[in-house]
CSV table of C-alpha atoms in Angstrom, one decimal:
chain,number,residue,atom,x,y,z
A,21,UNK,CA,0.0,0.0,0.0
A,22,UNK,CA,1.2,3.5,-0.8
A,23,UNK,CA,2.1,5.8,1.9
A,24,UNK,CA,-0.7,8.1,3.3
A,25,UNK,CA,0.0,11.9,1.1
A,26,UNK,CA,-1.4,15.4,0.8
A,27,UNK,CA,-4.9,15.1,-0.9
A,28,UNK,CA,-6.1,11.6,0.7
A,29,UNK,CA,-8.8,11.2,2.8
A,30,UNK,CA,-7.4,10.0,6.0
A,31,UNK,CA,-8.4,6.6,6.7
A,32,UNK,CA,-10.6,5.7,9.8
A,33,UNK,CA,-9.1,3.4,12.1
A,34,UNK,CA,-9.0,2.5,16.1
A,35,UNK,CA,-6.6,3.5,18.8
A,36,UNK,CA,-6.0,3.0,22.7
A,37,UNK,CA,-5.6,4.9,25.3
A,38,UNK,CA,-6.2,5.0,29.3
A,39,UNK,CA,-8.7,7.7,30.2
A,40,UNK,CA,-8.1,10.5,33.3
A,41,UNK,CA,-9.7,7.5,35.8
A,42,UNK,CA,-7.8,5.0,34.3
A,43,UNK,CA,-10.3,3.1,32.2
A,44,UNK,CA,-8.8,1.6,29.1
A,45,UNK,CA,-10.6,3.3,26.3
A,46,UNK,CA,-10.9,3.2,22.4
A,47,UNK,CA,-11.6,5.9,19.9
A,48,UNK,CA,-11.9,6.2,16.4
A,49,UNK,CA,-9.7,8.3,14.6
A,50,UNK,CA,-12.5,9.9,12.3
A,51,UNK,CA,-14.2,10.7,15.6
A,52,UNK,CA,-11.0,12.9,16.7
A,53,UNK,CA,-11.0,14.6,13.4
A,54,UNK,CA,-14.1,14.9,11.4
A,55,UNK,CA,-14.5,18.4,11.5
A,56,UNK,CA,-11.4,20.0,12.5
A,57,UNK,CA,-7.8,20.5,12.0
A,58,UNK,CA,-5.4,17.9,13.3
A,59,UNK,CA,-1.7,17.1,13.5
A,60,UNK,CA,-1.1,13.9,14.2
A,61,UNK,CA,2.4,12.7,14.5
A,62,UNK,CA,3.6,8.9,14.6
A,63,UNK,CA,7.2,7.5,16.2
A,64,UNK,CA,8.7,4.2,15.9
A,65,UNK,CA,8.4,3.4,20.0
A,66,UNK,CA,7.7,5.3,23.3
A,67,UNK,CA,11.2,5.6,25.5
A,68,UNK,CA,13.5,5.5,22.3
A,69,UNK,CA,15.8,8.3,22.4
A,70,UNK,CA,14.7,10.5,19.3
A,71,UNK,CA,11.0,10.2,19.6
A,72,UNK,CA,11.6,10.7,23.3
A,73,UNK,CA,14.1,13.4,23.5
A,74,UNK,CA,12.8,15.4,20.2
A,75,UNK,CA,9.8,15.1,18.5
A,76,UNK,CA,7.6,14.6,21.6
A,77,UNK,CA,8.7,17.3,23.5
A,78,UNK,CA,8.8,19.8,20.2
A,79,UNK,CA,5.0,19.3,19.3
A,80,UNK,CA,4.5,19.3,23.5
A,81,UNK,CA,6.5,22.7,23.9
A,82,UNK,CA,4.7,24.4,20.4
A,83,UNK,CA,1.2,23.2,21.6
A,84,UNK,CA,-0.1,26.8,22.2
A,85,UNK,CA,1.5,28.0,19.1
A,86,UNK,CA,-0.1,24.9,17.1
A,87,UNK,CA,-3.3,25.8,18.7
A,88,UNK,CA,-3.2,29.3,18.0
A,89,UNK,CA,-2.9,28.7,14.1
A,90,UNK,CA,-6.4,26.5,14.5
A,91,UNK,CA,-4.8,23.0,15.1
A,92,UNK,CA,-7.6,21.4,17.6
A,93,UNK,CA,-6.1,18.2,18.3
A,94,UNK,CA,-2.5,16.9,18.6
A,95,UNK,CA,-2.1,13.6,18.3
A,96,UNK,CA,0.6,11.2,19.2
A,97,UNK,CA,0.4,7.6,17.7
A,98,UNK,CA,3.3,5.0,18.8
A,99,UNK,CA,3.1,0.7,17.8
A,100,UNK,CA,2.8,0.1,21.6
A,101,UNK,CA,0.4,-1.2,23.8
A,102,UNK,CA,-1.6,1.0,25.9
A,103,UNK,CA,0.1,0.8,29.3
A,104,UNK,CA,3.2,1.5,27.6
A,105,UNK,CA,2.2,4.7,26.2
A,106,UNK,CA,0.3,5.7,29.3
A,107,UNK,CA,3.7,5.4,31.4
A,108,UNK,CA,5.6,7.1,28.7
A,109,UNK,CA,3.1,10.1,28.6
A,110,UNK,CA,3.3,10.2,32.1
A,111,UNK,CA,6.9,11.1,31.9
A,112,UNK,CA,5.6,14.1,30.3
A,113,UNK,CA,4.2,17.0,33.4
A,114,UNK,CA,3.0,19.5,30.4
A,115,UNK,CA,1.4,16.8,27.8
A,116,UNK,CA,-1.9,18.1,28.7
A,117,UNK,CA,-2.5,19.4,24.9
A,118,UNK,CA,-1.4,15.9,23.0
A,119,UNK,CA,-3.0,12.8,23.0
A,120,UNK,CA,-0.7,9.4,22.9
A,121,UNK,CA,-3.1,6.6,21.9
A,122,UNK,CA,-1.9,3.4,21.0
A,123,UNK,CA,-1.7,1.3,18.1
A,124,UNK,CA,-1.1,-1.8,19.3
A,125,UNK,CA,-1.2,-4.7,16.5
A,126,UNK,CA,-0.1,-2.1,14.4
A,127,UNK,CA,-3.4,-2.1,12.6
A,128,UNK,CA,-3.7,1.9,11.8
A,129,UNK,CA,-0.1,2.2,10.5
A,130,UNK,CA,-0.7,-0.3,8.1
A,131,UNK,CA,-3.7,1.7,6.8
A,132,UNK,CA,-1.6,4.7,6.4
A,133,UNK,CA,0.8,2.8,4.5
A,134,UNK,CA,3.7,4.0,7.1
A,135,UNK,CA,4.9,0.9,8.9
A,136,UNK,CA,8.3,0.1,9.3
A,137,UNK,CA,10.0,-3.5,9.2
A,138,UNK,CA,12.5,-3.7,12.3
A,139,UNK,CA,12.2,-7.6,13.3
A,140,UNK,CA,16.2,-7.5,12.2
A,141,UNK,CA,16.6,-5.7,14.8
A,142,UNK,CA,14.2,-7.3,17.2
A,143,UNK,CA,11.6,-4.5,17.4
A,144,UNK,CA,9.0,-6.3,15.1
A,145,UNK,CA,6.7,-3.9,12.7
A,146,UNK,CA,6.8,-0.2,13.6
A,147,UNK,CA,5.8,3.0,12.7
A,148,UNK,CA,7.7,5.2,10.3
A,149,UNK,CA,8.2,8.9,12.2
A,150,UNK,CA,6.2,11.2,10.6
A,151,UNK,CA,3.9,13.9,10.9
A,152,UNK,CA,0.3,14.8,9.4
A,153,UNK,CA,-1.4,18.0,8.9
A,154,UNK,CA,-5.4,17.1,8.6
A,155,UNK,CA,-8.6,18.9,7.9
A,156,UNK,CA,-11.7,17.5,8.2
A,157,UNK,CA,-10.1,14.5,7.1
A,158,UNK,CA,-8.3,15.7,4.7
A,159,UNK,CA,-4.5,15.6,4.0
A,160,UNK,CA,-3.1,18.9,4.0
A,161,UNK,CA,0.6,17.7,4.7
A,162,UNK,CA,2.0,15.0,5.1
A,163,UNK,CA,6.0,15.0,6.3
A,164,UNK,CA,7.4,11.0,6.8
A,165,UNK,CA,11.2,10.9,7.3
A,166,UNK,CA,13.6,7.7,6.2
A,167,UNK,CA,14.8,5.1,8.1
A,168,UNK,CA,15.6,6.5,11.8
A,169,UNK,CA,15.6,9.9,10.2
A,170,UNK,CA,14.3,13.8,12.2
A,171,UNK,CA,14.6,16.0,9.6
A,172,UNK,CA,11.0,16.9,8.4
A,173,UNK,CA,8.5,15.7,10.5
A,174,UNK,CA,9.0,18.3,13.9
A,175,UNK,CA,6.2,20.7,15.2
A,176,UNK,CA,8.4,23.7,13.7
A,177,UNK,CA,7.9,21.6,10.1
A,178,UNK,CA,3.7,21.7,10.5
A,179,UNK,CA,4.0,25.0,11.5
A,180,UNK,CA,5.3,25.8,8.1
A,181,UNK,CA,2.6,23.8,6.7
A,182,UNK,CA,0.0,26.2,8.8
């Protein structure tokens, strides 16, 4: 399958996540973003040192600006389980304006055409890193980096896009 790009209609799918009283939860991602302007951004694991280090905290510390420029939502999506991206969000005091939800089986990242094959290295199927620009739906950008590659898929990048 091709990789998600600017002019598709973002594909519906379900995600994870553990809601402010703890209750495992599931949401659709049309339900997040019919309507309104979204960045979601995906990383190949919670904890590894790029996605941990740099492009969470750079959508986390441009939050306000993203806002301010209409964004509604920020999205974080990671292949991990629930419970893993609960304790790595927690690891974040200010992530109050992004949303990690999980993609556990890997399911949505296959529909976006953006999974990544590291079983040689013993990580199994992953997420490329990238980051979408979406309204109502709609692809308005869509930045996915190579291999273990940062270079076009930081909060300062969708701010361009804005």
């Amino acid at each position: 399958m091709a990789p998600i790009a600017v002019g598709d209609v973002l594909p519906d799918g379900t995600l994870s996540y553990f809601d402010a009283e703890d209750k495992l939860q599931q949401v659709s991602v049309h339900s997040l973003a019919a309507g309104k302007k979204v960045v979601i951004f995906g990383v190949p694991g919670a904890f590894t040192p790029t996605c941990s280090l740099k492009h969470v905290p750079g959508f986390i510390e441009k939050a306000d600006e993203l806002k301010s420029k209409g964004v509604d939502e920020i999205i974080c999506i990671s292949v991990n389980d629930p419970f893993v991206m609960k304790a790595w969000a927690n690891t974040y005091p200010d992530k109050k304006d992004v949303k990690f939800l999980a993609d556990g089986s890997a399911t949505y990242t296959h529909a976006l055409g953006l999974e990544l094959d590291l079983g040689e290295k013993g990580l199994g199927t992953r997420s490329r890193r990238f980051a979408l620009l979406v309204e109502d739906l709609k692809v308005k950008a869509a930045n996915v980096e190579s291999g273990g590659e940062f270079t076009v898929s930081s909060a300062d990048d969708i701010l361009k896009a804005l």
